[in-house]
């Protein structure tokens, strides 16, 4: 995920599904603009608003600034604001809110910190945004079991701060300091996923308020279970469309005894990617393996004064025992050298590592500053590791030919990378061109047996791509589940697929 | 999972759900016997049978021996045989069969090799068993991506044989040489799960024939994805109740450069378990960590002439680089010694390792032979690792007090263990007592925040326990999904929960 970008507010491309017709392969991104206002908002009954005010008092806001803030995420879409925002502080609050919404047929949109990227939070049918950021208690650390239970509004940095004295950490790092509820909702991953997995692998159980206002618990604190349908993983990645996640039990990991980071530069992006492929194929348990293309390196140099050589770069991290880390690093160094890697440089002190990773996390923001006034259209494909070089090389050729400034960063150990096309928002031709390039990239990723989204989710932006990827039958099955669990279509309606 | 037991055929305890009423907490196992015959079988229309014969010819059998073989698994239930058995050889076969079953309202029960343990395969409402064992092609090895796609009837040993020359392996090892389709259906795990995860973590995608006879594909070959609901993990663990899994794409792993196994004996089972807890809490990436109690050690000694010291034992395996394996093993050896472990013995040759693991896989069968004519009632709880000593110690005290011979084996690195109560099937008091002990154990595991089943699944036997574990709300949600995806209740009806 690309981190730390500021909110972007003007209009943008939306696919045809947004106003009801089913998309067909390939037409997703060519339809122009301005479709969100045409979606029918559901009226907010006065009785519902009165009941909210009565129940939540000042924790229910209809102030325009608050509403607009909650109808926005890091996507480039226009803001359709919710009709009201409720700041929940307990499971009971969420139960009460959903029960009211159910009885009045009003949409409910869960909100963490607003860092999602695909329009997940936009109130396209109006309704109530339920802000979970005040449910920010770390409820229980079970250090002896390597588990923790948190409220959904706890952020990943807050969690790791709370764990610091237990010698434990939670590895999933999507860049932004997202809430763990939001990270569940989009099945987030990020830099450490190559070693530790994604939210899919690291959530043991959930507390969820279902669409009928019932509180249920999924999973347990056991590491594995065969007890019935995997409701935990049904809610992980459901983007708020099946219920409100209020509490999460997560796996934790002992802080590694030794950590070492290294940067290595390459003559071409192809050489960097081929080195990554070999590292993964050899089974090296690398903890992070991040690609920055020359444009991204230039941007972080300018922003963070890093003085890195301006060439494609891998930024790697190794976790383990001191001997294990050294062994991994030597293997990788030998391998990258064979493929033309140069300037293999170590960062063993925590300060130096922090400096490098901060730069990585600033890449998106840094890149935006290279073209004043620009906005980024970002992509999120993920392909099998052997197809990564082909996928990136063709993408680079297309981007270079287009003439639009861009940068590439990637969790390449997973086969996942992001292109940020830096467009001039006043030039409609650039927007359309960036979306055309994204469309070509997704089609390529699907042809290479990959996915349209490694970690950002579908939201509004990728509904057509999901149909291309999962097929009409797969999407129909998702829709059947949605209809069964949320027959009134109140949970974040209009996202992932059409009703 | 307990492996290699022979089929067991006479009547047994079934919970009340089996004939329709909803169970309440705790009554699951006290109700006596003989309920299966009282479940209403659905009539098999003559037109359906004629259509099957016409379509499948000799691959549709109604021979009694074939039918009985397919209405049985390794559970101790009576056999309700299906009305017919169809040997599928292609996706098209399964599509045709399910379409016919759908139009006639006839149950379809997927069958691999019949090694499940909780009554999953019993045709409690009649219908057609679809035998997938002839769909046994390894379709595609993508060594460079560490993925493989197989038909559902491929067994785990067959797969590993096919991978041998690629330097790769598939680690999930439930003991029995189960089909990978069956392993998906029960969310199987086994000895290597502590290091490599379970089927939940290792399935990338599926081909499924849904209840309406449509072929869908879930997931992709990418290592991660945020593209919509996680249909893959909805089908993994669904026990054939949502569709027929026909093809599976799995993660593979490079064969470790070095492998080392060790046995270590302990003065008490408590000391063995406490050693395990410390190994896991320290984050040692142990590949296998299996407990055998003194009864299990005696049984495998008698059966396989191992000459092991007759005391509680851990059987461990380490995977990695030669230096990494040595480092792990030294850490574990120091730690077990501190806790009273004795006779830490290495098995570094493949032959010696195979001998030990074969003995482990024979533990169930070996134990059965220690009491001629007996049958085993097996348990499958899994608890957070810190609660494992408490859980096992109380279980041992209850079992000792009962006087019924028993043995314990466990994937203790996961917190998962099995008690096998060796009962005399002619003595109804022993059956009831074994089920009472299991009930006490499950209640304890749930109190300790664990699960009633780590890897065997719910089937018929644990439907009441699932209600205790997931709650009425959780089970209701599973049922809503089932109703939405299989409104005619044709897919393995009567399993996991009541309709």
XYZ file of C-alpha atoms in Angstrom, chain A residues 140 142-146 168 186-190 193 198 200-201 203-204 210 212 214-217 219-231 233-239 241-242 251 254 257 277 280-283 321-324 327 380 382-387 411 413-416 448-458 466 469-482 484-485 487 496-497, chain B residues 140 142-146 168 186-190 193 198 200-201 203-204 210 212 214-217 219-231 233-239 241-242 251 254 257 277 280-283 321-324 327 380 382-387 411 413-416 448-458 466 469-482 484-485 487 496-497:
204
model
C -5.765 -8.208 26.083
C -1.568 -12.918 25.764
C 2.174 -12.836 25.393
C 2.515 -16.507 26.302
C 0.262 -17.442 23.373
C 1.496 -14.808 20.944
C 6.506 -8.991 20.584
C -9.479 -4.733 3.077
C -7.365 -7.835 3.798
C -4.310 -5.562 4.022
C -0.705 -6.697 3.788
C 2.335 -4.553 2.927
C 3.794 -10.045 4.099
C -1.320 -10.901 5.259
C -5.800 -13.322 5.949
C -3.207 -15.418 7.768
C -6.461 -12.901 12.206
C -7.522 -15.624 14.633
C -23.988 -8.413 11.709
C -29.340 -7.608 11.745
C -26.476 -9.177 16.372
C -23.052 -9.476 18.013
C -21.225 -12.644 16.994
C -17.766 -14.029 17.691
C -12.758 -18.136 15.539
C -11.010 -18.617 18.866
C -7.553 -18.153 20.322
C -6.486 -21.605 19.067
C -3.971 -21.470 16.215
C -6.120 -23.644 13.984
C -9.626 -25.030 13.831
C -11.874 -27.081 11.581
C -15.068 -25.972 13.282
C -17.508 -25.103 10.512
C -17.398 -22.411 7.856
C -14.484 -19.982 8.115
C -16.512 -16.931 9.076
C -11.974 -15.140 6.642
C -15.362 -14.321 5.162
C -15.360 -11.022 7.078
C -11.645 -10.360 6.421
C -11.718 -8.611 3.045
C -15.477 -7.990 3.003
C -14.949 -4.204 3.042
C -20.375 -5.010 3.305
C -21.344 -7.878 5.638
C -1.329 -13.513 15.963
C 8.547 -12.523 19.007
C 16.771 -11.538 17.895
C 12.504 -13.969 -8.119
C 11.961 -16.273 -3.350
C 12.504 -19.383 -5.421
C 15.441 -20.389 -3.220
C 13.196 -20.199 -0.184
C 19.078 -15.291 14.953
C 22.339 -13.417 14.374
C 23.758 -16.413 12.516
C 20.554 -16.946 10.561
C 23.407 -16.592 6.402
C -2.185 -2.754 -7.213
C -0.068 -9.025 -7.940
C 1.182 -11.903 -10.097
C 2.937 -15.244 -9.581
C 6.567 -14.496 -8.879
C 7.867 -16.038 -12.123
C 5.723 -13.650 -14.177
C 6.274 -5.621 -2.360
C 8.700 -10.640 -2.848
C 4.955 -11.264 -3.081
C 4.714 -10.397 -6.786
C 2.808 -7.239 -5.817
C -0.444 -13.935 -16.057
C -2.728 -15.666 -13.493
C -2.567 -12.859 -10.985
C -5.057 -10.558 -9.314
C -6.306 -7.002 -9.896
C -5.633 -6.135 -6.274
C -2.977 -7.523 -3.991
C -3.946 -5.516 -0.934
C -6.056 -2.415 -1.602
C -9.394 -4.123 -2.202
C -12.176 -3.544 -4.741
C -13.387 -8.152 -10.054
C -11.062 -11.850 -12.331
C -13.634 -13.917 -10.446
C -16.017 -14.400 -13.366
C -19.761 -13.876 -13.375
C -20.251 -17.106 -11.420
C -17.849 -16.132 -8.661
C -19.300 -12.645 -8.308
C -22.829 -14.085 -8.345
C -21.846 -16.319 -5.454
C -20.478 -13.346 -3.509
C -23.711 -11.512 -4.202
C -25.771 -14.463 -2.934
C -23.836 -14.333 0.318
C -24.408 -10.600 0.590
C -28.380 -13.717 2.558
C -26.492 -11.874 5.296
C -31.034 -8.605 2.815
C -17.319 -4.657 -4.397
C -20.217 -5.610 -6.709
C 0.426 -28.445 -13.541
C 4.828 -24.388 -11.538
C 8.117 -25.009 -9.807
C 9.297 -21.449 -10.416
C 6.274 -20.114 -8.518
C 6.116 -22.829 -5.877
C 9.735 -29.309 -3.830
C -12.085 -30.690 6.310
C -9.424 -27.964 6.531
C -6.864 -30.649 7.383
C -3.493 -30.054 8.957
C -1.339 -32.581 10.855
C 1.253 -27.407 10.467
C -2.891 -25.837 7.504
C -6.390 -22.817 5.268
C -3.019 -21.171 4.616
C -4.723 -23.314 -0.799
C -4.390 -20.534 -3.363
C -21.622 -25.168 -7.006
C -26.633 -25.186 -9.057
C -22.045 -24.195 -12.230
C -18.266 -24.443 -12.475
C -16.503 -21.553 -10.748
C -12.878 -20.713 -10.061
C -8.489 -17.322 -6.084
C -5.572 -17.192 -8.503
C -1.919 -18.185 -8.578
C -0.915 -14.904 -6.921
C 0.286 -15.328 -3.329
C -2.181 -12.800 -2.008
C -5.256 -10.905 -3.149
C -7.855 -8.483 -1.833
C -10.308 -9.158 -4.644
C -13.695 -9.591 -3.006
C -14.974 -12.203 -0.579
C -12.566 -15.025 0.200
C -14.509 -17.785 -1.535
C -11.527 -20.146 2.362
C -15.302 -20.419 2.438
C -15.060 -23.732 0.584
C -11.999 -24.917 2.549
C -13.579 -26.533 5.599
C -17.128 -26.598 4.219
C -17.182 -30.418 4.283
C -21.943 -28.831 2.038
C -21.539 -25.931 -0.403
C 1.471 -23.566 -2.340
C 11.510 -26.047 -1.514
C 18.498 -28.199 2.565
C 5.204 -24.449 25.178
C 6.833 -22.227 20.621
C 7.018 -19.160 22.839
C 10.664 -18.682 21.926
C 9.722 -18.616 18.269
C 20.033 -24.746 6.282
C 22.532 -27.074 7.990
C 23.581 -24.277 10.329
C 20.003 -23.220 10.945
C 21.003 -23.877 15.848
C -9.534 -33.417 18.522
C -6.950 -27.503 20.165
C -6.191 -24.780 22.714
C -3.910 -21.755 22.982
C -0.434 -23.049 23.679
C -0.238 -21.609 27.205
C -3.318 -23.603 28.259
C 0.440 -31.952 17.258
C 3.228 -27.336 18.777
C -0.209 -26.165 17.594
C -1.930 -26.878 20.913
C -3.788 -29.752 19.219
C -9.602 -22.368 27.688
C -10.495 -20.392 24.513
C -9.817 -23.261 22.162
C -11.819 -25.228 19.612
C -13.677 -28.547 19.585
C -11.838 -29.606 16.453
C -8.348 -28.681 15.371
C -8.392 -30.608 12.112
C -11.033 -33.347 11.844
C -14.055 -31.154 11.206
C -17.630 -31.245 12.509
C -20.062 -26.363 17.116
C -18.249 -22.994 20.207
C -19.600 -20.628 17.560
C -22.807 -19.716 19.400
C -26.303 -19.696 17.989
C -25.551 -16.477 16.093
C -22.466 -17.883 14.407
C -24.182 -21.124 13.424
C -27.207 -19.184 12.200
C -24.911 -17.199 9.937
C -23.357 -20.401 8.552
C -26.861 -21.712 7.943
C -27.849 -18.533 6.083
C -24.872 -19.030 3.787
C -25.839 -22.656 3.211
C -28.305 -19.050 -0.008
C -25.801 -21.214 -1.871
C -31.363 -23.713 -1.367
C -22.065 -29.421 10.315
C -25.449 -27.982 11.407
